[in-house]
């Protein structure tokens, strides 16, 4: 009995081991498990080797376990859309948005559970092009993919994928090429050539009813509706009508909010001119318009919009010069020339002109006066060009290190702002005679006296050129924006050349003044006698510029950073006063240096102790922008722009920065006015503010996309028109230019896409 009972237990154990253990072991294979990783996603390309300037394709291949599925980018009443976001270095590679194949239908009954998507295996491709060679011979494309996989239960998934593609003289197809060809042949195409159109649109009892006339179709196999994703809208019914008499139409009914724009679908059918068994998929959307040849008695649809000529009244730049290097160099020179009248430069240029007048007032010999003016002009120009060349080399270095840099980028660095504020404060205190860095030098003969009199103005002219260039970089003069936008997208030698030409334009007025000495007679004769008094007044221009930069520091790095800088400025003023108290003009340079060095070390210690700034990745810029006249500014983001475009809104985007004086002048004089607000409100135009006070890679990408190297930049998107119809406004706005662009964009038009 005991033996038979033991044998029974042993046989039961062996039976369990034989039939159940292998199944539990096999569950370690992810693709056989219904709950572990039912979806495999890989990033592939149709080319093993790509060619520069030649289109190729990349895509995400989804392999699904049996019974599992993922969703279309318009998932239906249930599910979540499958998303693919490509990232690559936009300086040499561009990947377009993904194209989604025709989906299948899941859970059609009841309709509340209906959804669309893919099962088994599907490739979602995108077109790409590499137009510039990176540092290596390999292009890396990355993609962030997210999906929702469902069977009896649903499991969200995501993956960060990457693929390396070699660059060669001749492209070479990969093993996936045939799959890409097959996928694109079966991809839905635009229905504009089929005469299909939106026939009617009604809103009754909170339900949207749309009917599409499918003219040109002889048979329709199926109709797949779609509507805007991420909404509370639900489809109530959809069907194909009147197929027997070839008067075919497709109708759909929605309820909820945010159903439009985006309503439409995919029609799979056969056209009358197609082969007997050839069926293709065609896209429909609410933008579909009646055919050009309409019956005379046909009334226009309520959704017909006014047509306007595709012109950009606010864009004054002819297309050809924008692509010509010669014209871009001319624009660079003119932009540098106009920087001399920008608000960033005037506080430094005016005192310099008065200083030059004083330096030559006692010279009666015309030849000596001309020589001294010419030497000052050359020294000033040398300072400008040396700074421009240094900036260009720094930009080239950042570019080779993989960083982005635009015009005025140094004002996004807090330590540069500290340096400039300190320098301007010291310059103003020096003008007020708080201290003097000059010492009297003994000379026994006339030759030495003339040499001493020439050396100080020349050195000051050189450093004035440095200061003017640094202060001029936050300003973008007319012509300068397109020229630098073109230059910053070119090779390193081109960047150096363009910034050198900008510096030449900036220095050219002083060069001309050095050649023509008669200009000194145009100034009032008594200016030189009252020079010291005038220079004291000019000191407050330096203080005003320092306060402006202090505000930039506060806007970019917070009020705490500004408070710390105020304490540091107090320390600078105290040390400058002590230096002036303990020194006098008759002391030797050695003695003055012995006093200066301890004060400089003390300032360095104080600065290291009290100056702290948040990390560059921490954003402290406000998310809400106050408007003096009540314009509803919203922070710019690509997702926000996309949502507004889908709503059919006309949009005005202001790319700005706190350190950009041109931006602030345009805002004060042109944009922030009651007249502009009334026009924006009347047209229901959305307003976005893209803040570049601190470096923002998204804003930088948009600037480069529109061939701008820095702010300001102004874009106006007309409602219901493609992105290429966006209006790019000039850097220096006028009321007429802005109003004309807003009126041309037209009112927002809800109901279009």
XYZ file of C-alpha atoms in Angstrom:
753
model
C 0.000 0.000 0.000
C 2.753 2.413 0.931
C 4.694 1.508 -2.227
C 1.660 2.113 -4.461
C 0.966 5.460 -2.756
C 4.605 6.531 -3.246
C 4.473 5.544 -6.912
C 1.304 7.577 -7.312
C 2.974 10.723 -5.911
C 6.071 10.186 -8.053
C 4.046 9.716 -11.233
C 2.014 12.846 -10.446
C 5.237 14.843 -9.917
C 6.750 13.584 -13.186
C 3.519 14.402 -15.031
C 3.594 17.957 -13.646
C 7.304 18.336 -14.453
C 6.868 17.058 -18.007
C 3.861 19.125 -18.990
C 4.225 22.382 -17.028
C 7.907 23.123 -16.473
C 8.814 23.554 -20.172
C 6.021 26.085 -20.528
C 7.309 28.109 -17.586
C 10.851 27.985 -18.954
C 9.730 29.066 -22.404
C 8.158 32.170 -20.879
C 11.633 33.584 -20.542
C 11.472 34.313 -24.288
C 10.046 37.844 -24.478
C 8.228 37.353 -27.782
C 6.305 34.332 -26.399
C 5.099 36.162 -23.305
C 1.811 38.050 -23.466
C 2.782 40.495 -20.726
C 6.567 41.064 -20.893
C 7.650 42.721 -24.153
C 5.050 41.942 -26.820
C 6.450 44.632 -29.147
C 9.899 44.795 -30.702
C 10.867 48.111 -32.360
C 14.021 48.607 -34.432
C 15.245 51.600 -36.411
C 16.173 50.703 -40.006
C 17.085 52.445 -43.260
C 16.678 51.657 -46.944
C 20.354 52.570 -47.475
C 23.460 50.989 -46.061
C 25.555 53.847 -47.478
C 24.012 57.291 -48.097
C 25.096 60.095 -50.416
C 25.244 63.786 -49.534
C 22.297 65.731 -50.921
C 20.416 62.551 -51.876
C 17.159 61.507 -50.284
C 16.983 58.285 -48.325
C 14.484 56.753 -45.924
C 14.551 55.663 -42.323
C 11.784 54.055 -40.336
C 10.758 52.120 -37.266
C 9.863 48.462 -37.839
C 7.404 47.093 -35.268
C 7.185 43.323 -34.774
C 4.259 42.230 -32.597
C 3.534 39.002 -30.777
C 0.463 37.042 -31.988
C -2.783 38.724 -30.985
C -1.163 42.034 -30.000
C -1.593 45.343 -31.837
C -0.528 48.978 -31.677
C -2.444 52.061 -32.772
C -2.503 54.459 -35.728
C -1.577 58.116 -35.170
C -5.373 58.648 -35.102
C -6.216 55.754 -32.772
C -10.032 56.004 -32.730
C -12.391 55.999 -29.776
C -9.913 54.015 -27.652
C -6.152 53.563 -27.527
C -3.241 55.943 -27.759
C -1.369 57.066 -30.900
C 1.996 55.611 -31.842
C 4.578 58.414 -31.805
C 8.025 58.653 -33.426
C 10.228 61.689 -32.726
C 13.491 61.830 -34.686
C 16.542 63.672 -33.420
C 19.671 64.394 -35.414
C 22.225 67.149 -35.789
C 20.242 69.599 -37.944
C 23.454 71.208 -39.211
C 23.886 68.324 -41.632
C 20.795 66.059 -41.519
C 17.053 66.601 -41.726
C 14.414 63.929 -41.038
C 10.824 64.726 -42.036
C 7.706 63.627 -40.186
C 6.741 59.960 -40.332
C 4.229 58.644 -42.852
C 1.728 56.197 -41.386
C 0.450 53.301 -43.558
C -3.253 52.527 -43.909
C -4.386 50.978 -40.598
C -6.658 48.073 -39.812
C -9.859 48.122 -37.763
C -10.134 46.739 -34.212
C -13.226 46.177 -32.044
C -15.821 47.747 -34.393
C -18.753 46.659 -32.228
C -19.762 48.480 -30.111
C -18.517 51.667 -31.778
C -17.419 53.130 -28.425
C -14.556 50.583 -28.431
C -13.612 51.049 -32.102
C -9.947 51.724 -32.823
C -7.468 51.660 -35.703
C -3.936 50.323 -35.797
C -1.527 47.601 -36.845
C -0.827 43.973 -35.973
C 1.864 41.380 -36.754
C 4.462 43.659 -38.413
C 4.431 47.229 -39.730
C 7.043 49.727 -40.977
C 6.417 53.437 -40.304
C 8.877 55.300 -42.582
C 10.148 58.873 -42.900
C 12.149 60.653 -45.576
C 15.576 62.050 -44.719
C 18.484 63.856 -46.314
C 22.060 64.600 -45.230
C 23.199 67.809 -46.892
C 26.533 68.441 -45.128
C 29.283 66.118 -44.014
C 29.758 65.780 -40.236
C 33.155 65.508 -38.589
C 33.151 61.762 -39.147
C 31.972 59.782 -42.160
C 28.981 58.505 -40.203
C 25.537 60.048 -39.637
C 23.751 59.041 -36.438
C 19.955 59.226 -36.404
C 18.069 58.712 -33.166
C 14.379 58.205 -32.543
C 12.252 58.239 -29.433
C 9.312 55.861 -29.953
C 6.221 55.383 -27.775
C 3.230 53.096 -28.226
C 0.407 51.323 -26.470
C 0.280 47.551 -27.071
C -3.061 45.844 -26.487
C -4.484 42.346 -26.529
C -6.793 41.466 -23.647
C -4.870 44.005 -21.574
C -2.804 47.018 -22.628
C 0.878 47.703 -21.914
C 2.492 51.091 -22.717
C 5.963 50.950 -24.198
C 8.733 53.250 -25.358
C 12.239 52.932 -26.733
C 15.195 55.120 -27.649
C 16.542 53.820 -30.942
C 19.587 54.770 -33.015
C 21.174 53.860 -36.319
C 24.557 54.791 -37.824
C 24.707 55.355 -41.584
C 27.952 55.663 -43.514
C 28.472 58.458 -46.039
C 29.930 57.465 -49.393
C 30.302 58.733 -52.921
C 27.599 56.368 -54.165
C 24.576 55.251 -52.090
C 24.150 51.544 -51.453
C 20.743 49.942 -50.694
C 20.343 47.945 -47.507
C 18.599 44.622 -47.008
C 15.476 46.584 -45.989
C 15.159 48.457 -49.289
C 12.410 46.234 -50.748
C 10.352 46.607 -47.568
C 10.520 50.406 -47.865
C 9.529 50.255 -51.549
C 6.546 48.014 -50.770
C 5.452 50.223 -47.847
C 5.519 53.444 -49.870
C 3.604 51.839 -52.759
C 0.797 51.013 -50.319
C 0.917 54.386 -48.528
C -2.221 56.599 -48.700
C -1.893 59.356 -51.292
C -3.469 62.790 -51.564
C -7.017 62.734 -52.918
C -6.717 66.128 -54.632
C -6.486 64.457 -58.060
C -9.632 62.385 -57.523
C -12.186 65.244 -57.371
C -13.186 64.044 -53.894
C -14.351 66.926 -51.769
C -16.113 68.031 -48.616
C -19.761 68.204 -49.660
C -21.543 69.294 -46.487
C -20.894 70.149 -42.871
C -23.566 70.569 -40.183
C -23.612 71.107 -36.438
C -26.820 69.874 -34.809
C -27.474 69.234 -31.108
C -23.764 69.205 -30.325
C -22.952 66.697 -33.099
C -20.778 67.359 -36.154
C -21.992 65.741 -39.389
C -19.672 65.697 -42.382
C -20.208 64.251 -45.855
C -17.467 63.763 -48.444
C -18.440 63.371 -52.109
C -16.170 60.715 -53.639
C -16.348 61.841 -57.250
C -14.155 59.789 -59.544
C -14.465 56.573 -57.549
C -16.228 53.609 -59.168
C -16.022 51.475 -56.036
C -15.032 51.948 -52.409
C -13.888 49.012 -50.327
C -13.669 50.722 -46.957
C -13.598 54.113 -45.298
C -11.404 54.758 -42.238
C -12.402 57.968 -40.394
C -9.972 60.123 -38.446
C -10.155 63.226 -36.294
C -7.878 65.316 -34.148
C -6.020 63.269 -31.567
C -5.697 64.104 -27.854
C -9.298 65.342 -27.718
C -12.547 64.367 -26.021
C -14.221 63.865 -29.394
C -15.903 60.508 -30.131
C -17.176 59.147 -33.427
C -20.828 58.093 -33.355
C -21.238 56.688 -36.859
C -19.585 56.495 -40.250
C -20.608 54.822 -43.479
C -20.307 54.681 -47.282
C -23.458 55.860 -49.108
C -25.075 55.340 -52.532
C -22.515 52.969 -53.926
C -24.902 51.277 -56.426
C -25.433 54.217 -58.768
C -21.790 55.311 -58.534
C -22.814 58.484 -56.743
C -20.562 57.535 -53.838
C -20.137 59.511 -50.648
C -18.779 58.915 -47.164
C -20.394 60.375 -44.066
C -19.299 60.616 -40.440
C -20.836 61.935 -37.220
C -18.886 63.175 -34.175
C -19.856 64.360 -30.726
C -17.831 66.118 -28.065
C -15.365 68.991 -28.182
C -12.178 69.535 -30.212
C -13.504 67.444 -33.109
C -12.261 69.990 -35.632
C -9.937 70.620 -37.332
C -8.467 67.291 -38.376
C -11.648 65.468 -39.437
C -11.360 63.316 -42.513
C -10.146 59.829 -43.184
C -8.752 57.325 -45.669
C -10.748 55.896 -48.556
C -9.639 52.575 -50.057
C -11.180 52.216 -53.488
C -10.795 52.194 -57.268
C -10.916 55.197 -59.579
C -12.718 55.084 -62.911
C -9.474 55.365 -64.875
C -7.687 52.676 -62.825
C -7.239 49.055 -63.753
C -10.115 46.689 -62.929
C -8.511 45.222 -59.802
C -6.351 48.157 -58.715
C -7.321 49.612 -55.366
C -5.433 52.380 -53.586
C -5.767 54.362 -50.394
C -6.491 58.100 -50.589
C -6.580 60.682 -47.809
C -9.521 62.982 -47.156
C -9.653 65.966 -44.841
C -11.808 68.951 -44.111
C -9.599 71.128 -46.341
C -10.782 69.216 -49.434
C -12.361 71.695 -51.833
C -14.711 71.257 -54.769
C -13.154 70.618 -58.197
C -12.171 73.647 -60.241
C -14.827 72.949 -62.879
C -18.126 73.278 -61.021
C -21.648 73.333 -62.417
C -22.942 76.843 -62.877
C -25.792 76.349 -60.426
C -23.679 74.871 -57.635
C -23.561 77.079 -54.562
C -20.271 77.580 -52.700
C -19.876 75.718 -49.440
C -20.075 77.581 -46.154
C -16.444 76.633 -45.470
C -15.098 78.401 -48.552
C -12.558 80.976 -47.520
C -11.454 84.139 -49.163
C -8.429 83.703 -51.355
C -5.477 86.046 -51.154
C -2.424 86.227 -53.377
C 0.544 84.302 -52.026
C 2.686 87.356 -51.428
C 4.566 88.486 -48.381
C 4.141 92.244 -48.175
C 6.432 92.544 -45.167
C 9.328 90.671 -46.685
C 11.513 93.178 -48.509
C 14.396 90.843 -49.295
C 14.522 89.729 -52.944
C 14.973 85.975 -53.310
C 18.059 85.947 -55.474
C 20.410 88.014 -53.254
C 19.499 85.825 -50.270
C 21.271 82.933 -51.995
C 24.243 84.909 -53.331
C 27.473 85.066 -51.323
C 28.277 88.429 -52.907
C 25.000 89.956 -51.781
C 25.344 88.436 -48.328
C 28.786 90.061 -47.959
C 27.286 93.401 -48.986
C 24.538 92.934 -46.393
C 27.176 92.074 -43.777
C 29.056 95.322 -44.471
C 25.881 97.442 -44.461
C 24.704 95.741 -41.253
C 28.014 96.514 -39.542
C 27.819 100.107 -40.772
C 24.309 100.545 -39.331
C 25.429 99.169 -35.963
C 27.001 102.596 -35.341
C 23.561 104.130 -34.846
C 22.174 101.289 -32.712
C 21.334 102.099 -29.066
C 23.980 99.633 -27.860
C 26.837 101.582 -29.446
C 25.930 105.278 -29.118
C 26.884 105.597 -25.385
C 30.465 104.632 -26.256
C 30.863 106.259 -29.679
C 29.869 109.785 -28.579
C 32.452 110.057 -25.747
C 35.079 108.664 -28.118
C 34.366 111.367 -30.713
C 34.701 114.069 -28.043
C 37.933 112.480 -26.849
C 39.390 112.549 -30.365
C 38.433 116.211 -30.739
C 40.212 117.049 -27.493
C 43.324 115.090 -28.472
C 43.858 117.203 -31.616
C 42.605 120.612 -30.447
C 46.050 122.025 -29.618
C 47.762 120.787 -32.803
C 48.049 123.617 -35.308
C 50.051 121.758 -37.976
C 47.442 120.266 -40.371
C 49.755 117.371 -41.276
C 50.290 116.396 -37.640
C 46.567 116.706 -36.929
C 45.755 114.508 -39.911
C 48.347 111.928 -38.838
C 46.986 111.769 -35.276
C 43.378 111.397 -36.483
C 44.414 108.677 -38.922
C 46.346 106.832 -36.214
C 43.319 107.001 -33.867
C 41.075 105.699 -36.640
C 43.439 102.780 -37.325
C 43.740 101.959 -33.607
C 39.956 102.032 -33.189
C 39.498 99.839 -36.281
C 42.153 97.433 -35.004
C 40.211 97.051 -31.770
C 36.962 96.380 -33.653
C 38.514 93.862 -36.066
C 40.489 92.098 -33.326
C 37.277 91.589 -31.337
C 35.350 90.375 -34.405
C 38.078 87.904 -35.325
C 38.193 86.647 -31.731
C 34.414 86.173 -31.729
C 34.517 84.358 -35.078
C 37.251 81.981 -33.904
C 35.302 81.301 -30.712
C 32.148 80.557 -32.731
C 34.131 78.195 -34.962
C 35.544 76.443 -31.896
C 32.065 76.017 -30.369
C 30.751 74.713 -33.679
C 33.506 72.094 -33.909
C 32.778 71.051 -30.315
C 29.155 70.431 -31.242
C 27.655 73.533 -29.554
C 25.313 76.096 -31.070
C 26.225 79.786 -31.101
C 24.375 82.793 -32.451
C 24.884 86.542 -32.691
C 25.087 87.956 -29.167
C 25.612 84.509 -27.616
C 28.109 85.884 -25.099
C 25.316 87.854 -23.399
C 23.801 84.505 -22.409
C 26.834 83.869 -20.170
C 26.478 85.385 -16.661
C 30.234 85.865 -16.185
C 30.462 87.902 -19.371
C 27.653 90.098 -18.048
C 29.577 90.520 -14.781
C 32.675 91.560 -16.731
C 30.796 94.084 -18.901
C 28.890 95.617 -15.956
C 32.131 95.981 -14.000
C 33.935 97.505 -16.983
C 31.181 100.042 -17.649
C 31.015 100.971 -13.956
C 34.761 101.561 -13.823
C 34.671 103.574 -17.069
C 31.930 105.804 -15.680
C 33.740 106.291 -12.370
C 36.908 107.183 -14.282
C 35.005 109.850 -16.237
C 33.763 111.304 -12.950
C 37.389 111.596 -11.790
C 36.892 109.155 -8.899
C 40.298 107.771 -9.872
C 42.771 108.041 -12.700
C 44.779 105.272 -14.306
C 47.074 107.783 -16.027
C 50.307 108.959 -14.479
C 52.432 111.942 -15.423
C 55.571 111.071 -17.305
C 58.590 113.360 -17.474
C 59.825 114.428 -20.908
C 62.824 116.631 -21.668
C 62.365 117.289 -25.361
C 59.570 118.068 -27.781
C 59.815 114.688 -29.545
C 59.135 112.772 -26.330
C 56.267 115.104 -25.408
C 54.583 114.423 -28.800
C 55.101 110.676 -28.390
C 53.458 110.701 -24.943
C 50.563 112.796 -26.244
C 49.941 110.329 -29.069
C 50.310 107.066 -27.157
C 47.452 107.482 -24.677
C 44.748 108.350 -27.273
C 45.861 105.453 -29.493
C 45.607 102.920 -26.669
C 42.226 104.311 -25.631
C 41.035 104.164 -29.253
C 41.959 100.479 -29.451
C 40.103 99.597 -26.251
C 37.135 101.737 -27.339
C 36.949 99.575 -30.467
C 36.876 96.486 -28.243
C 34.121 97.906 -26.047
C 31.996 99.114 -28.983
C 32.116 95.673 -30.605
C 31.129 93.857 -27.424
C 28.237 96.250 -26.825
C 27.151 96.074 -30.467
C 26.668 92.313 -30.577
C 23.249 92.250 -28.852
C 21.930 94.541 -31.610
C 20.924 93.215 -35.018
C 20.833 96.012 -37.572
C 18.926 95.823 -40.874
C 20.687 93.552 -43.403
C 22.756 92.000 -40.591
C 20.266 89.279 -39.632
C 20.076 87.558 -43.058
C 23.827 87.919 -43.631
C 24.862 86.375 -40.307
C 22.138 83.732 -40.528
C 23.650 82.691 -43.853
C 27.215 82.845 -42.502
C 26.570 80.797 -39.343
C 25.275 77.923 -41.476
C 28.408 77.867 -43.649
C 31.951 76.565 -43.192
C 34.443 77.939 -40.668
C 36.357 80.176 -43.152
C 33.045 81.735 -44.223
C 32.131 82.548 -40.613
C 35.489 84.281 -40.100
C 35.147 86.173 -43.403
C 31.617 87.409 -42.681
C 32.391 88.621 -39.148
C 35.501 90.381 -40.485
C 33.325 92.182 -43.057
C 30.844 93.135 -40.308
C 33.739 94.578 -38.296
C 34.952 96.471 -41.350
C 31.498 98.001 -41.740
C 31.408 98.928 -38.039
C 34.838 100.579 -38.209
C 34.367 102.299 -41.591
C 32.939 105.613 -40.236
C 36.020 106.139 -38.056
C 38.269 105.232 -40.968
C 36.543 107.881 -43.086
C 36.818 110.428 -40.272
C 40.538 109.701 -40.111
C 40.895 110.532 -43.803
C 38.742 113.678 -43.720
C 40.009 115.974 -40.984
C 37.556 118.758 -41.742
C 34.804 117.028 -39.772
C 36.214 118.399 -36.501
C 35.186 121.905 -37.616
C 31.527 120.825 -37.767
C 31.397 120.515 -33.982
C 30.808 123.642 -31.867
C 34.089 125.363 -31.124
C 33.380 125.541 -27.392
C 32.873 121.792 -27.019
C 36.561 121.265 -26.390
C 36.619 123.915 -23.658
C 33.766 122.235 -21.827
C 35.072 118.736 -22.484
C 35.510 117.709 -18.837
C 31.939 118.723 -18.002
C 30.536 116.910 -21.035
C 32.526 113.778 -20.218
C 31.029 113.758 -16.725
C 27.570 113.766 -18.320
C 28.595 110.916 -20.632
C 29.582 108.856 -17.588
C 25.893 108.422 -16.850
C 25.423 106.801 -20.274
C 27.872 104.136 -19.123
C 25.956 103.750 -15.861
C 22.685 103.433 -17.823
C 24.203 100.715 -20.008
C 25.449 98.902 -16.892
C 21.935 99.058 -15.390
C 20.488 97.619 -18.597
C 22.928 94.687 -18.406
C 22.045 94.291 -14.723
C 18.413 93.882 -15.762
C 19.475 91.275 -18.329
C 21.260 89.380 -15.554
C 18.134 89.501 -13.381
C 15.833 88.313 -16.178
C 18.122 85.450 -17.133
C 19.394 84.279 -13.746
C 16.979 85.565 -11.135
C 16.634 88.382 -8.637
C 19.122 86.739 -6.253
C 21.842 86.967 -8.921
C 21.052 90.665 -9.408
C 21.258 91.347 -5.652
C 24.641 89.658 -5.445
C 25.840 91.719 -8.413
C 24.710 94.951 -6.726
C 26.856 94.091 -3.698
C 29.766 93.365 -6.020
C 29.238 96.721 -7.787
C 29.370 98.438 -4.402
C 32.689 96.685 -3.740
C 34.027 97.868 -7.122
C 33.016 101.461 -6.401
C 34.661 101.327 -2.953
C 37.927 99.924 -4.353
C 37.912 102.532 -7.156
C 37.444 105.321 -4.595
C 40.269 103.911 -2.415
C 42.544 103.709 -5.449
C 41.800 107.351 -6.286
C 42.330 108.345 -2.632
C 45.725 106.610 -2.297
C 47.167 107.590 -5.686
C 47.792 110.768 -7.650
C 48.970 111.618 -11.157
C 52.597 112.276 -10.208
C 53.181 108.786 -8.806
C 55.143 106.317 -10.863
C 53.423 103.415 -12.575
C 55.253 100.985 -10.252
C 53.864 102.633 -7.119
C 50.343 102.769 -8.553
C 50.577 99.101 -9.524
C 51.586 98.122 -5.968
C 48.362 99.735 -4.721
C 46.223 98.364 -7.560
C 47.156 94.667 -7.228
C 45.874 94.136 -3.622
C 42.624 95.916 -4.490
C 42.195 93.683 -7.558
C 42.860 90.536 -5.485
C 40.336 91.738 -2.890
C 37.691 92.227 -5.596
C 38.406 88.752 -7.005
C 37.898 87.161 -3.579
C 34.672 89.108 -2.999
C 33.377 88.133 -6.443
C 34.129 84.439 -5.936
C 32.378 84.594 -2.564
C 29.122 86.421 -3.374
C 28.526 85.814 -7.108
C 26.444 82.675 -7.670
C 24.302 81.766 -10.663
C 21.864 78.910 -11.261
C 22.952 76.162 -13.591
C 22.462 76.815 -17.280
C 19.831 74.100 -17.523
C 17.624 75.765 -14.922
C 15.134 78.098 -16.530
C 14.218 81.146 -14.503
C 12.581 83.167 -17.269
C 8.909 83.826 -16.528
C 6.274 81.651 -18.159
C 3.821 84.554 -18.186
C 4.765 87.720 -20.061
C 3.186 90.977 -18.958
C 2.064 93.372 -21.648
C 1.620 97.120 -21.030
C -1.407 97.173 -23.334
C -2.809 93.732 -22.466
C -1.640 91.551 -25.361
C -2.079 87.905 -24.326
C 1.493 86.626 -24.769
C 1.982 82.886 -24.291
C 5.379 81.139 -24.000
C 6.495 79.648 -27.299
C 6.811 75.901 -27.766
C 6.593 73.735 -30.851
C 3.702 71.740 -29.383
C 1.805 74.960 -28.574
C 2.368 76.228 -32.104
C 1.149 72.929 -33.531
C -2.014 73.015 -31.415
C -2.808 76.594 -32.450
C -2.238 75.766 -36.113
C -4.662 72.856 -35.813
C -7.254 75.181 -34.311
C -7.054 77.354 -37.409
C -5.462 80.331 -35.621
C -3.361 83.006 -37.248
C -0.207 83.353 -35.136
C 2.360 86.088 -34.446
C 5.649 84.914 -32.858
C 8.117 87.343 -31.271
C 11.637 85.860 -30.932
C 13.290 88.120 -28.395
C 15.790 88.405 -25.530
C 16.240 90.793 -22.628
C 19.751 91.712 -23.789
C 18.520 92.638 -27.281
C 17.974 96.404 -27.396
C 16.517 96.228 -30.899
C 13.917 93.799 -29.562
C 13.033 96.152 -26.719
C 12.841 99.161 -29.044
C 10.501 97.303 -31.412
C 8.339 96.151 -28.514
C 8.120 99.632 -26.971
C 7.534 101.630 -30.164
C 5.723 99.212 -32.490
C 4.336 96.029 -30.920
C 3.092 97.066 -27.471
C 0.625 99.669 -28.714
C -3.154 99.943 -28.368
C -3.467 100.065 -32.152
C -1.622 96.739 -32.518
C -3.621 95.090 -29.715
C -6.937 96.121 -31.290
C -5.848 94.646 -34.634
C -4.707 91.399 -32.964
C -7.984 91.115 -31.045
C -10.100 91.889 -34.091
C -8.391 89.195 -36.165
C -8.230 86.769 -33.192
C -4.495 86.266 -33.754
C -2.600 84.150 -31.215
C 0.613 85.707 -29.877
C 3.645 83.689 -28.752
C 6.853 84.922 -27.107
C 10.056 82.936 -27.780
C 12.552 84.021 -25.103
C 16.251 83.602 -25.957
C 17.668 85.521 -22.967
C 19.262 82.259 -21.895
C 20.284 79.825 -24.580
C 17.325 77.827 -25.852
C 18.157 75.099 -28.412
C 14.596 75.132 -29.802
C 14.688 78.893 -30.410
C 18.172 78.574 -31.912
C 16.910 75.883 -34.286
C 14.090 78.144 -35.458
C 16.492 81.047 -35.993
C 18.778 78.860 -38.107
C 15.811 77.472 -40.036
C 14.957 81.022 -41.147
C 18.594 81.998 -41.738
C 18.913 84.266 -38.728
C 21.920 84.255 -36.435
C 20.183 85.996 -33.551
C 17.158 87.861 -32.287
C 15.000 89.745 -33.034
C 12.990 87.622 -35.440
C 9.293 87.969 -36.153
C 7.096 85.341 -37.834
C 3.446 85.563 -38.806
C 1.591 82.335 -39.673
C -1.608 82.840 -41.710
C -4.496 80.600 -40.701
C -5.124 77.408 -42.664
C -2.094 77.780 -44.904
C 1.074 75.671 -45.115
C 4.125 76.573 -43.059
C 5.951 77.818 -46.148
C 3.458 80.724 -46.259
C 4.804 82.113 -42.985
C 5.761 85.796 -43.234
C 9.261 86.723 -42.043
C 9.403 90.360 -40.905
C 12.522 92.566 -40.922
C 14.576 93.101 -37.754
C 13.668 96.804 -37.553
C 9.880 96.999 -37.501
C 7.602 99.808 -38.600
C 3.920 100.117 -37.763
C 2.968 99.811 -41.414
C 5.079 96.665 -41.887
C 3.627 94.894 -38.843
C 0.009 95.916 -39.525
C 0.304 94.900 -43.167
C 1.627 91.454 -42.198
C -1.128 90.880 -39.619
C -3.842 91.942 -42.050
C -2.331 89.745 -44.760
C -2.387 86.754 -42.378
C -6.103 87.308 -41.973
C -8.431 86.285 -39.160
C -8.310 82.938 -37.423
C -10.620 80.409 -39.056
C -11.814 77.656 -36.697
C -12.882 74.592 -38.609
C -9.928 74.343 -40.987
C -6.716 72.412 -40.391
